Coordinates of C-alpha atoms in Angstrom, one line a residue:
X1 CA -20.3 -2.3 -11.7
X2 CA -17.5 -3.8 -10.0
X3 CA -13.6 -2.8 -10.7
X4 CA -10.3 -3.8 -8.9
X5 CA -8.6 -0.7 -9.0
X6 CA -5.7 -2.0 -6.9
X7 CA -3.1 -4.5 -7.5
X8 CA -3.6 -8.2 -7.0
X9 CA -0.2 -8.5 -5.3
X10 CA -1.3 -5.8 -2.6
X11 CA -1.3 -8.7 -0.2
X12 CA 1.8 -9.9 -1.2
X13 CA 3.8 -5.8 -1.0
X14 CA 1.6 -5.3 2.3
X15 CA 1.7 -8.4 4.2
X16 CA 3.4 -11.4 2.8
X17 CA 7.0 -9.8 0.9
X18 CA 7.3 -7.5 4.7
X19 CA 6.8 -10.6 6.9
X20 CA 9.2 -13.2 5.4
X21 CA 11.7 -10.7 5.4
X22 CA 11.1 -9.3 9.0
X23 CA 11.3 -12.7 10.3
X24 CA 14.4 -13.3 9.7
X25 CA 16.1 -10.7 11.5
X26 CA 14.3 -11.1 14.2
X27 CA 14.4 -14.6 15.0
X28 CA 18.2 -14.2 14.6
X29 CA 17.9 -11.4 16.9
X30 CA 15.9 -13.5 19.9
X31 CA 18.0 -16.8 19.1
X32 CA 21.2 -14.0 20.1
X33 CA 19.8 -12.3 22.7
X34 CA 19.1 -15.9 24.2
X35 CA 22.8 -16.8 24.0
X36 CA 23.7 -12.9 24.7
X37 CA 25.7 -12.7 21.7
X38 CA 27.5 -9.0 20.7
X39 CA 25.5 -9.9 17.2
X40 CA 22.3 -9.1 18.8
X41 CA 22.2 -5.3 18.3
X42 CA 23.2 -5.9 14.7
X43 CA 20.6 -8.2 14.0
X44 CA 18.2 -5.9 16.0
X45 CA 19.3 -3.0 14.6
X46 CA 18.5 -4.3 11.0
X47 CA 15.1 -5.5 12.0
X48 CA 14.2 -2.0 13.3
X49 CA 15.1 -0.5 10.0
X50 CA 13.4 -2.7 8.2
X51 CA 10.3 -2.8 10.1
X52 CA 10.7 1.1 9.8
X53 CA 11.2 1.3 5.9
X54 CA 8.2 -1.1 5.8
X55 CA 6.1 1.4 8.0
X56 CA 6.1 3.7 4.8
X57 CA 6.3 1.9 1.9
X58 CA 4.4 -1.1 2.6
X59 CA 2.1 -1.3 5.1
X60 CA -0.1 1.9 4.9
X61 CA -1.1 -0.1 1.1
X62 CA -4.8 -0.5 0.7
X63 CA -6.4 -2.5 -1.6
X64 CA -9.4 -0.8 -3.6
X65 CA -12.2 -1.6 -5.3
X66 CA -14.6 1.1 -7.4
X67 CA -18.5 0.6 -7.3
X68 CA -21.3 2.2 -8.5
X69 CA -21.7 4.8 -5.4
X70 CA -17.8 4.8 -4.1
X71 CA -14.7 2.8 -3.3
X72 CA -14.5 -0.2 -1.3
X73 CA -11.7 -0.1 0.9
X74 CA -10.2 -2.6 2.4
X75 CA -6.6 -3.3 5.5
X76 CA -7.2 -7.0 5.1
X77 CA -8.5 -6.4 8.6
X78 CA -11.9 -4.5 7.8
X79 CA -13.6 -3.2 4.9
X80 CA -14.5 0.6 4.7
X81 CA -17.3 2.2 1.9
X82 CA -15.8 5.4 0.7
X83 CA -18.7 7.8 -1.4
X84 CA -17.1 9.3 -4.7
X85 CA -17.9 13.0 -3.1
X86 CA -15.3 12.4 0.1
X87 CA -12.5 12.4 -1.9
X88 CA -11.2 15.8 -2.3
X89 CA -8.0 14.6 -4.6
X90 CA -6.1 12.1 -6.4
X91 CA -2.5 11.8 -7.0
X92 CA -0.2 9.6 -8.8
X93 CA 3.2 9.2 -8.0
X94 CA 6.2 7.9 -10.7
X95 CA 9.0 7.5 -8.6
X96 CA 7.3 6.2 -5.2
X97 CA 6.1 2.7 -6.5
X98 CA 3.8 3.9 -8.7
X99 CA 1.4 4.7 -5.8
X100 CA -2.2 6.2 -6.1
X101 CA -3.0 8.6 -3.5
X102 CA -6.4 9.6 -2.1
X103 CA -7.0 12.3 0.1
X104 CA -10.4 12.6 1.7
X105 CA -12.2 15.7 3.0
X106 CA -12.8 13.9 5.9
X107 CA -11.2 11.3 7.8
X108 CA -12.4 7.5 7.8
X109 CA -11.3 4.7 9.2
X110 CA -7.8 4.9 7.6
X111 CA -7.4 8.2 8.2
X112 CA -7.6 11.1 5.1
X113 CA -5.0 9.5 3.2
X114 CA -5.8 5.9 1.1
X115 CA -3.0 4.9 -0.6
X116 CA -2.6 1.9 -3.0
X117 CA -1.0 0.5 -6.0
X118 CA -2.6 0.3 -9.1
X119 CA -3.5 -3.0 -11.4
X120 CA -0.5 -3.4 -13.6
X121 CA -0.7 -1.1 -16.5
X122 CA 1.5 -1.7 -19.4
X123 CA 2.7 1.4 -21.6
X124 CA 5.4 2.7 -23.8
X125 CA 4.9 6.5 -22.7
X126 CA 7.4 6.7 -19.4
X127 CA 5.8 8.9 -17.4
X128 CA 2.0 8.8 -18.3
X129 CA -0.3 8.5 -15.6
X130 CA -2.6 5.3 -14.8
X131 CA -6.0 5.3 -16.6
X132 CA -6.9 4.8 -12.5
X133 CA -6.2 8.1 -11.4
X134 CA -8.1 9.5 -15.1
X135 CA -11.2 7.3 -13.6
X136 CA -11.2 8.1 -9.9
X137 CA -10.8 12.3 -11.0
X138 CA -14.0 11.8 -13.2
X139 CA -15.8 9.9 -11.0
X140 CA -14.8 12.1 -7.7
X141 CA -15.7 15.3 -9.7

């Protein structure tokens, strides 16, 4: 069994959506530092907020995939196998992006926290959890 448990636009929230907009900034920053224009520390200032909002929204994302035995997980760097029985929870948040949070008993590669958005679930019932985090709580006991 193979299952994408993560959004196919994880590349696109992690990597892709926070480098376009980074850039900008900070090319206009370098191009006014070159001329030593007052602008600079605007321009700088706005990257470093961005790059800091980005820090924790975007780029701790994961992208996940469920097999038989565990989770594939995967930084579009390197590829870590997670077993079902080293996750110690699974949370959901409403408000934060609509995030899937695991926490691990003990730490991998990533850390104890994998976090990730799920596929795109469409429902009429507000606040109802994703029918991930129903899986991954039966599956991780």
């Amino acid at each position: 069994m193979r299952m994408q448990l993560s959004s196919r636009t994880t590349f696109l929230a992690k990597i892709l959506f926070p480098g376009v907009w980074l850039s900008m900034p900070t090319v206009l920053s370098v191009v006014m530092l070159l001329e030593w224009n007052r602008g600079f520390f605007v321009t700088a200032g706005f990257a470093l907020v961005g790059f800091v909002f980005f820090s924790f929204t975007s780029f701790p994302l994961k992208e996940v995939i469920a097999r038989d035995h565990g989770l594939y997980v995967n930084n579009f760097v390197e590829v870590v196998f997670i077993p079902y029985s080293q996750v110690a929870s699974v949370s959901y948040s409403y408000f934060n992006q609509r995030r899937v949070t695991l926490t691990l008993k003990s730490p991998c590669r990533f850390g104890t926290e994998i976090v990730f958005l799920p596929y795109i679930y469409f429902t009429f019932y507000g606040l109802r959890e994703h029918p991930v985090v129903e899986f991954l709580r039966v599956r991780c006991g």
